Short mmCIF file of C-alpha atoms and ligand atoms in Angstrom, two decimals:
data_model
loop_
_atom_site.label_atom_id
_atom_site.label_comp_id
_atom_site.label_asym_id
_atom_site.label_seq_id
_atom_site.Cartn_x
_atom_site.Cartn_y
_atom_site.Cartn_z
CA UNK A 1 -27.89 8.67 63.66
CA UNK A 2 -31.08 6.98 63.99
CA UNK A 3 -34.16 7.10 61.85
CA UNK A 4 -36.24 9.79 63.38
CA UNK A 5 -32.96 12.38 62.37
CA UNK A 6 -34.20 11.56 58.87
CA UNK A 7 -37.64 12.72 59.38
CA UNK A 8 -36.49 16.17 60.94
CA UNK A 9 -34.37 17.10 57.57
CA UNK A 10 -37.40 16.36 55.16
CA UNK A 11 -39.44 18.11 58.68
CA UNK A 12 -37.56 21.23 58.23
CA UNK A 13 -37.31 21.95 54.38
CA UNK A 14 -40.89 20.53 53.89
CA UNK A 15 -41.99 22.53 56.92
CA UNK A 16 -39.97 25.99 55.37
CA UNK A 17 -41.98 25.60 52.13
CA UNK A 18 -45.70 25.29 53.63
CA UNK A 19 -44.81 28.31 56.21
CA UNK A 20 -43.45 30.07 52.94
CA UNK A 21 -46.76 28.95 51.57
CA UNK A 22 -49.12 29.38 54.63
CA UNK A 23 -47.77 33.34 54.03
CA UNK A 24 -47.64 34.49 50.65
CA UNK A 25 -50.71 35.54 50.27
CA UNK A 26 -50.61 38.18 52.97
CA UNK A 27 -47.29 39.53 52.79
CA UNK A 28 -47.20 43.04 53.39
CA UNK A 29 -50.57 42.99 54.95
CA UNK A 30 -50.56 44.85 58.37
CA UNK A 31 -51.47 42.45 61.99
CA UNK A 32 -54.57 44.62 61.83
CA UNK A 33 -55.68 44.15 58.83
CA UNK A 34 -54.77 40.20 58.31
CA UNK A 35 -57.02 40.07 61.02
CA UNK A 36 -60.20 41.90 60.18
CA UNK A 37 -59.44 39.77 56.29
CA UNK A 38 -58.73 36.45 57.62
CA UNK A 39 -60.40 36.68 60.96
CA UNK A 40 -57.73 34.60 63.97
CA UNK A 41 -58.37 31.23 62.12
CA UNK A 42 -56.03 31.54 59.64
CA UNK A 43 -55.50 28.90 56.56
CA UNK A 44 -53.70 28.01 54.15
CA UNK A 45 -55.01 29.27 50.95
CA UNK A 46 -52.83 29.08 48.15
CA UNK A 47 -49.53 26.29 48.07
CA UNK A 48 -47.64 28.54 46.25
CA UNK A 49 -44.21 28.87 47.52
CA UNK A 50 -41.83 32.19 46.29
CA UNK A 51 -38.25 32.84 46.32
CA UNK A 52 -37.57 31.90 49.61
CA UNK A 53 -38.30 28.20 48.95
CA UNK A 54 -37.17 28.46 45.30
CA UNK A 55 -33.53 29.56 46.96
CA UNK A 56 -33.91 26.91 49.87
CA UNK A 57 -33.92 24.22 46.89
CA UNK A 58 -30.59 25.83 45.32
CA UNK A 59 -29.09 25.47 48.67
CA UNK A 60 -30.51 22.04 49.47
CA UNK A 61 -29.46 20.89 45.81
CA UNK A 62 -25.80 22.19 45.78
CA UNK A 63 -25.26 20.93 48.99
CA UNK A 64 -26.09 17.36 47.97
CA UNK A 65 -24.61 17.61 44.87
CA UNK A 66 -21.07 18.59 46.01
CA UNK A 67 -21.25 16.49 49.09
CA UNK A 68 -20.80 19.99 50.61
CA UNK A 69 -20.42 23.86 50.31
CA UNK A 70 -19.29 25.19 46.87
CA UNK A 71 -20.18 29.07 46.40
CA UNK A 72 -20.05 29.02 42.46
CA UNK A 73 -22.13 25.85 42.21
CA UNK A 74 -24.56 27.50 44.88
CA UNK A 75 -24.81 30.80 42.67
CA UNK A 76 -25.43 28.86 39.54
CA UNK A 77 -27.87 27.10 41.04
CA UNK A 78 -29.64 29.86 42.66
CA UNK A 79 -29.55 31.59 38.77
CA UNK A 80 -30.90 28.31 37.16
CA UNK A 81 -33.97 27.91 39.67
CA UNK A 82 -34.82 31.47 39.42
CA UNK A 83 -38.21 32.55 38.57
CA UNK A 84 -39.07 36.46 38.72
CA UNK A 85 -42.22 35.65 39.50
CA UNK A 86 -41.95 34.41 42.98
CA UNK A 87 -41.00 37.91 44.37
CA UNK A 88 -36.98 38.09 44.71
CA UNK A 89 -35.62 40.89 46.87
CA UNK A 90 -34.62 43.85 44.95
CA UNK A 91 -30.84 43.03 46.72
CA UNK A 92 -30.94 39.27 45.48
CA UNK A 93 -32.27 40.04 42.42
CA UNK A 94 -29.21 42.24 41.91
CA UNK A 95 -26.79 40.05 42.99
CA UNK A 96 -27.52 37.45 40.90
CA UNK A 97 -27.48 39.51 37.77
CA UNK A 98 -24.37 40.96 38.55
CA UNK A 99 -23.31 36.74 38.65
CA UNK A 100 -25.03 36.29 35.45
CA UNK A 101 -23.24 38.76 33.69
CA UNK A 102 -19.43 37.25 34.94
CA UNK A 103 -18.79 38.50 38.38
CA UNK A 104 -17.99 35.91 40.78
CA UNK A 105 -19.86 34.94 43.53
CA UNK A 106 -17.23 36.26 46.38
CA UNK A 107 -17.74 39.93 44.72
CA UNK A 108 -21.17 40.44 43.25
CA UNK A 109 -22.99 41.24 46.67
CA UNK A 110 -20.12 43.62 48.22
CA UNK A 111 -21.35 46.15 46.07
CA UNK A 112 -25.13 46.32 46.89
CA UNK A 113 -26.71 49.31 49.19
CA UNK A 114 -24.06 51.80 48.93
CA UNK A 115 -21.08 49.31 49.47
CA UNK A 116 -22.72 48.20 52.41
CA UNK A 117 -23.90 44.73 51.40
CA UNK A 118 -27.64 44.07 52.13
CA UNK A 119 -29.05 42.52 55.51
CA UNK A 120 -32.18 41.89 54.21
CA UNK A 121 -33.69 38.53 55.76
CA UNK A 122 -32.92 36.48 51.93
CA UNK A 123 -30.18 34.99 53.32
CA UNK A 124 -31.94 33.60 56.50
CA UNK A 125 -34.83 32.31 54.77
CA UNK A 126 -32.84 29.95 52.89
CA UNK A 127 -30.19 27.97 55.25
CA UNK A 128 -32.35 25.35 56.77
CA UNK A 129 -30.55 22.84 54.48
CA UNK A 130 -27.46 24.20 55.92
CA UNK A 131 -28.80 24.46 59.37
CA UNK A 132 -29.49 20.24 58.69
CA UNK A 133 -26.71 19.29 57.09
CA UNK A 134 -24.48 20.85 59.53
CA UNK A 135 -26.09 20.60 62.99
CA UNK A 136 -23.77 18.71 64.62
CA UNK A 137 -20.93 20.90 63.71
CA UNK A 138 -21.49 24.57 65.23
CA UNK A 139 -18.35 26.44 63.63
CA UNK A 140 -18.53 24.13 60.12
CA UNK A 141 -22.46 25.50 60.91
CA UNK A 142 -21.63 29.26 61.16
CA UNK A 143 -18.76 29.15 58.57
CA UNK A 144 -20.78 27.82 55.91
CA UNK A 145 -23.83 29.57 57.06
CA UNK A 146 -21.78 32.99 56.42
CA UNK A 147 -20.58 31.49 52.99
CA UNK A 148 -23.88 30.57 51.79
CA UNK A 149 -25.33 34.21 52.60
CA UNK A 150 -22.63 35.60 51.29
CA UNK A 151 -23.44 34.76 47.50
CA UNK A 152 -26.46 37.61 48.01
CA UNK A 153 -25.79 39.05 51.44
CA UNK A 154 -22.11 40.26 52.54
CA UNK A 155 -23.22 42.60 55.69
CA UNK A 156 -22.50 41.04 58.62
CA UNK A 157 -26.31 41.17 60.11
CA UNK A 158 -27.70 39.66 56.85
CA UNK A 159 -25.07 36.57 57.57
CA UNK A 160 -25.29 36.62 61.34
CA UNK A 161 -29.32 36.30 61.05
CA UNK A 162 -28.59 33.26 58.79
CA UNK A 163 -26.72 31.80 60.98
CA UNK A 164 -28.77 32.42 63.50
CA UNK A 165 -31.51 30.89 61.81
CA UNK A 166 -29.44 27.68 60.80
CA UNK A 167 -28.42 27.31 64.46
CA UNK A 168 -31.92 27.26 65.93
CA UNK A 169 -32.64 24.54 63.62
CA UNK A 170 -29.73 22.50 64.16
CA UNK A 171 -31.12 22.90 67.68
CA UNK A 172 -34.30 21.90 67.03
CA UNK A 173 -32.61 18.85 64.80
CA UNK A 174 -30.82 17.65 68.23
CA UNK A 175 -34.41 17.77 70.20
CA UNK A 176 -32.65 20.15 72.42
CA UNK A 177 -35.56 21.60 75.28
CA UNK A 178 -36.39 24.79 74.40
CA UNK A 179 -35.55 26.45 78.06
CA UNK A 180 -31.75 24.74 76.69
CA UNK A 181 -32.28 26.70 73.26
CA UNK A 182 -32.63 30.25 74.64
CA UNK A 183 -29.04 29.97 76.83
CA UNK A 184 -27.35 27.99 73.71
CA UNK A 185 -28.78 30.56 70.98
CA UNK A 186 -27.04 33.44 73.88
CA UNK A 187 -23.89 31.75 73.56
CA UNK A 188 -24.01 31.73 70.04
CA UNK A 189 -24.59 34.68 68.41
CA UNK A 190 -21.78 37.18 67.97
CA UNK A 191 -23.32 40.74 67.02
CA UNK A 192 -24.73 43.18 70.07
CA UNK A 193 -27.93 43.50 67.98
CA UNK A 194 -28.47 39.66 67.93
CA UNK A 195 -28.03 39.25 71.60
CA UNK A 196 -30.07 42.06 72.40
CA UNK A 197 -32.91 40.29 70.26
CA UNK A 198 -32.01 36.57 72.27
CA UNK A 199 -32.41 38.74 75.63
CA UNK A 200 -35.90 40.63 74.22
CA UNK A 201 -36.98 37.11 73.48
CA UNK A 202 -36.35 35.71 76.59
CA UNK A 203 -38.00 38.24 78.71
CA UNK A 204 -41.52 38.56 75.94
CA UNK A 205 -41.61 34.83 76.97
CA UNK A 206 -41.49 35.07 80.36
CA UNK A 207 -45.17 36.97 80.61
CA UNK A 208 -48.01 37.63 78.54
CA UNK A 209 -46.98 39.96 75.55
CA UNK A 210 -49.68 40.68 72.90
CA UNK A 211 -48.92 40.93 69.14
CA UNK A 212 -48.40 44.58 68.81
CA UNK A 213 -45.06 44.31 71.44
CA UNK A 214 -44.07 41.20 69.82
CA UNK A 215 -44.01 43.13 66.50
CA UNK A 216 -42.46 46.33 68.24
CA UNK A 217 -39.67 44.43 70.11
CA UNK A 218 -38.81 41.51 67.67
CA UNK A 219 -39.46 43.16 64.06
CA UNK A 220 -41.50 41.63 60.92
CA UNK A 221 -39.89 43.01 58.30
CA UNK A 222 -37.46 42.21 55.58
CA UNK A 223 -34.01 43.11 57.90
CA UNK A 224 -33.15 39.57 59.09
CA UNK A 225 -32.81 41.06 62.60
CA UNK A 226 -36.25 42.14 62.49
CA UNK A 227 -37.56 38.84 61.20
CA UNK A 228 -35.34 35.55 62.66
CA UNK A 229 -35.82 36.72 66.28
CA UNK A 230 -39.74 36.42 65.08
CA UNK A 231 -39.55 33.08 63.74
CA UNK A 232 -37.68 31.79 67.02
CA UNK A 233 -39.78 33.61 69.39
CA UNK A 234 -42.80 31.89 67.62
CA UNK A 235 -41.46 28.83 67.75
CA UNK A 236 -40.64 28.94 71.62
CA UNK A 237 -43.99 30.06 72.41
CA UNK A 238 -46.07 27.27 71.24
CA UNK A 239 -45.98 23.68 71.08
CA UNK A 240 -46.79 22.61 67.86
CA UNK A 241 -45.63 23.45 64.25
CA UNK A 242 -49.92 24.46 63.10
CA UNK A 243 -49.67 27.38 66.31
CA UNK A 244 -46.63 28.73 65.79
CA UNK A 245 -46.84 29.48 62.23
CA UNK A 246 -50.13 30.94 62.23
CA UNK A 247 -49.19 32.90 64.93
CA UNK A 248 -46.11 34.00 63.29
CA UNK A 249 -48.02 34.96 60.27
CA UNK A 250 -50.46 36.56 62.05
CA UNK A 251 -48.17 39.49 63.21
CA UNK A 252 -48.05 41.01 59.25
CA UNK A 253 -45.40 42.23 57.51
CA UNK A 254 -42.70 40.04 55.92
CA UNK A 255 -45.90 37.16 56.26
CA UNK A 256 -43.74 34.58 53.78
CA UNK A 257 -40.25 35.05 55.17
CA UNK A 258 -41.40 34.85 58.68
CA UNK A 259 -43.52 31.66 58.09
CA UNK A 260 -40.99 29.84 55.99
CA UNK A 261 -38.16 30.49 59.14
CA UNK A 262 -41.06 29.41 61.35
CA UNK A 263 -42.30 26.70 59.84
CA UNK A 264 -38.41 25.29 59.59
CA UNK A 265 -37.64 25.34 62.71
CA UNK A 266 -40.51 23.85 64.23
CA UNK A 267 -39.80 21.04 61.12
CA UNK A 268 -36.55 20.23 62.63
CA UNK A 269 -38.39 20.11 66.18
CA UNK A 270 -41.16 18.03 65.29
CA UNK A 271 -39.94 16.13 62.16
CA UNK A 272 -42.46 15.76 59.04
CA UNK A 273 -44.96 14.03 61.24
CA UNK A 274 -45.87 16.93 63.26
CA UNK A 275 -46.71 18.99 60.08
CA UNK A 276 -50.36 19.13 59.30
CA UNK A 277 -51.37 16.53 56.76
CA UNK A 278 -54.15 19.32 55.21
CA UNK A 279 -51.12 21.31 54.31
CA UNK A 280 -48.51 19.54 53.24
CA UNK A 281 -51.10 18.21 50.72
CA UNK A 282 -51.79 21.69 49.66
CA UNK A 283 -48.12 22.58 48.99
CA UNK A 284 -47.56 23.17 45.31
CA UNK A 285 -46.65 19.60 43.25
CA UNK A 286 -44.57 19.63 39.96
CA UNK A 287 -40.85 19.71 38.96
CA UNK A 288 -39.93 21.13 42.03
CA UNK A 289 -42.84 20.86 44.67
CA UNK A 290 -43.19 18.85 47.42
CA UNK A 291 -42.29 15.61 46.46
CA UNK A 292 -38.71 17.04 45.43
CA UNK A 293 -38.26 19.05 48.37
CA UNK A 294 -39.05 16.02 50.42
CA UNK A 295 -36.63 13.90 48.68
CA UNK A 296 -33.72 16.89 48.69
CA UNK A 297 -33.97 16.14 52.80
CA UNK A 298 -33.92 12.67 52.12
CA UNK A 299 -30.75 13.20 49.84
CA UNK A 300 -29.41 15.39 52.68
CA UNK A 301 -29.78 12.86 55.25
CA UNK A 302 -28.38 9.87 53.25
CA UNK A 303 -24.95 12.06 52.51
CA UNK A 304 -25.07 13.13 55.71
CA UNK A 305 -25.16 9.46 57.20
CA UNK A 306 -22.34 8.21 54.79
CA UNK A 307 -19.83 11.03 55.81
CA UNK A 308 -20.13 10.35 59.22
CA UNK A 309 -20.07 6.75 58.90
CA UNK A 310 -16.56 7.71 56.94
CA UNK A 311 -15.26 10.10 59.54
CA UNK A 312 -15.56 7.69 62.37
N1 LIG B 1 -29.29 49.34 53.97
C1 LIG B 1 -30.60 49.71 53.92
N2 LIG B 1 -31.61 48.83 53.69
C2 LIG B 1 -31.29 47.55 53.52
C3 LIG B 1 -29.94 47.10 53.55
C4 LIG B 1 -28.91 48.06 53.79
N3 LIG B 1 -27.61 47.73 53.87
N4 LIG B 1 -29.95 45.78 53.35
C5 LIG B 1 -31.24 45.41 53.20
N5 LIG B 1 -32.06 46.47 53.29
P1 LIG B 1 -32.82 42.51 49.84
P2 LIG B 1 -33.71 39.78 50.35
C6 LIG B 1 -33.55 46.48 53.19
O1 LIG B 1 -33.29 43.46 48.82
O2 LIG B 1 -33.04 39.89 51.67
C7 LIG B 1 -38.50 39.04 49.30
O3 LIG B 1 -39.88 39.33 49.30
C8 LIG B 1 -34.00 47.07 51.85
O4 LIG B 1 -35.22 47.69 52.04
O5 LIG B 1 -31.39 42.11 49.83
O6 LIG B 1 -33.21 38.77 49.42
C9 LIG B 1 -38.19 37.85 50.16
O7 LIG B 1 -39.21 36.90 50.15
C10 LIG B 1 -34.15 45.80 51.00
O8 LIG B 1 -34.99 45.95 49.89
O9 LIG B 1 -33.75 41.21 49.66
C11 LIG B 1 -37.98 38.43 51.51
O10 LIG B 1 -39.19 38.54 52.17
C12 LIG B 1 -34.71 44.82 52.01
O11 LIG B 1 -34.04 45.15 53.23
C13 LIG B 1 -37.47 39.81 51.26
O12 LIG B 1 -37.81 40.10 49.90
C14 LIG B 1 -34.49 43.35 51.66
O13 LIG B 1 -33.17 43.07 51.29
C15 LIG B 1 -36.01 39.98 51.52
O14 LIG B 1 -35.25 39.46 50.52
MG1 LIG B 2 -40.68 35.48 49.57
#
């Protein structure tokens, strides 16, 4: 695995955070009206990242601390980091009290939304250190990408979005082109919805489609299937990580969640050199800022470096 793989991991969790960032300010802002506020130029105003990089780090530190996936640990972690204040999802939020309070993490989210589970995006918006750690293995990939949702998430779209999500990065890890992406990310993905969203992508790329289609056709809301087709259709469309998540912001809506998928994708793609200097700088410092989230891909990479060097 050579060095530049390295650079991709800290790329995609480091990237995550600033697109979590870059939106958080104007989440649940219309297209319309980001635009007449912010005018097309948009920047990065506040570092402040919210739940969806608070749970990334759970993920990320789990991961590395159990060499692998381990749902309790993941939970516990996930209950530890939390911090009310960076805007959980009513479902997560629930979830993880119902963990607090002694229910385990295989049960807590079956109950949520009727019985239903939730498919809100919260799963999706966390797996890029699964989508890293994992991208050489597709079914380990899905498998633990369904297992890591699961903790908050149990219906199937919630999961499949996730690891939908995870796969485009381990995509993006492997440098794949991005013509290449499209046909594997069709193979992939299991659910009708899904594919129709892969197919929608495929033909909005194919001509000039303004915002207000992309937003009708792909979705920018909290659902993960109206949000990861977003984040991978922005990433297709433009070739560098500054474009496509101010684009991808741009459209409204779920601004955070669709940035932080975004910007972790195009991470993977581009590594941590092709994220803008002006903004990683601006990404909240501290116990867990950048500096830690840059070393959990570090971590990530090393452990992932030693168990392949002890598989082969
Ligand atoms: N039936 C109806 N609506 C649903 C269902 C369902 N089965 N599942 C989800 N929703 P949630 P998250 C809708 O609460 O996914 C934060 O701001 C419902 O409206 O599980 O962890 C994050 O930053 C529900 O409230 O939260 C993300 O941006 C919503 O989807 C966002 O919230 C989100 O599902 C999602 O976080
Ligand atoms: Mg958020």
């Amino acid at each position: 695995m050579e060095q530049s793989i390295k650079a991709k991991f800290t790329g995609a969790l480091i990237g995550g955070a600033i697109g979590d960032a870059f939106g958080a300010p104007m989440e649940g802002n219309s297209m319309e009206n980001i635009k007449s506020v912010y005018g097309d130029a948009l920047k990065m105003i506040s570092g402040r990242y919210t739940d969806d990089t608070e749970m990334m780090i759970g993920v990320a530190e789990s991961l590395i601390e159990n060499r692998g996936f381990n749902g309790e640990d993941m939970a516990a972690k996930f209950i530890r980091n939390y911090h009310a204040r960076r805007g959980y999802g009513p479902g997560s939020k629930e979830a993880l009290r119902r963990i607090r309070e002694g229910a385990s993490w295989e049960e807590a989210s079956g109950k949520l939304f009727g019985g239903k589970g939730s498919y809100g995006n919260g799963a999706a918006m966390r797996i890029a250190p699964v989508g890293v750690f994992y991208y050489d293995d597709t079914d380990k990939l899905r498998e633990i990408a369904y297992k890591a949702s699961h903790i908050t998430h149990s219906h199937e779209l919630g999961k499949e979005g996730a690891a939908l999500q995870a796969f485009s990065i381990a995509l993006a890890v492997t440098g794949i082109e991005k013509e290449v992406m499209l046909h594997e990310l069709k193979k992939f993905v299991r659910s009708e919805l899904y594919k129709e969203k892969i197919r929608k992508i495929e033909a909005l790329l194919a001509k000039e489609s303004d915002k207000k289609e992309i937003i009708f056709e792909l979705g920018n809301g909290e659902e993960a299937f109206n949000s990861v087709p977003t984040a991978i259709y922005s990433f297709l469309r433009f070739n560098s990580f500054k474009d496509a998540v101010v684009y991808a912001v741009s459209l409204g809506g779920d601004t955070d969640t669709i940035g932080a998928m975004t910007g972790a994708i195009n991470g993977a793609y581009y590594g941590e050199g092709g994220v803008p200097v002006e903004w990683a700088e601006k990404l909240e410092e501290g116990k867990k800022g950048r500096s830690y989230i840059r070393w959990l891909g570090e971590e990530l990479y090393r452990i992932k470096l030693k168990l392949m060097q002890e598989s082969s």
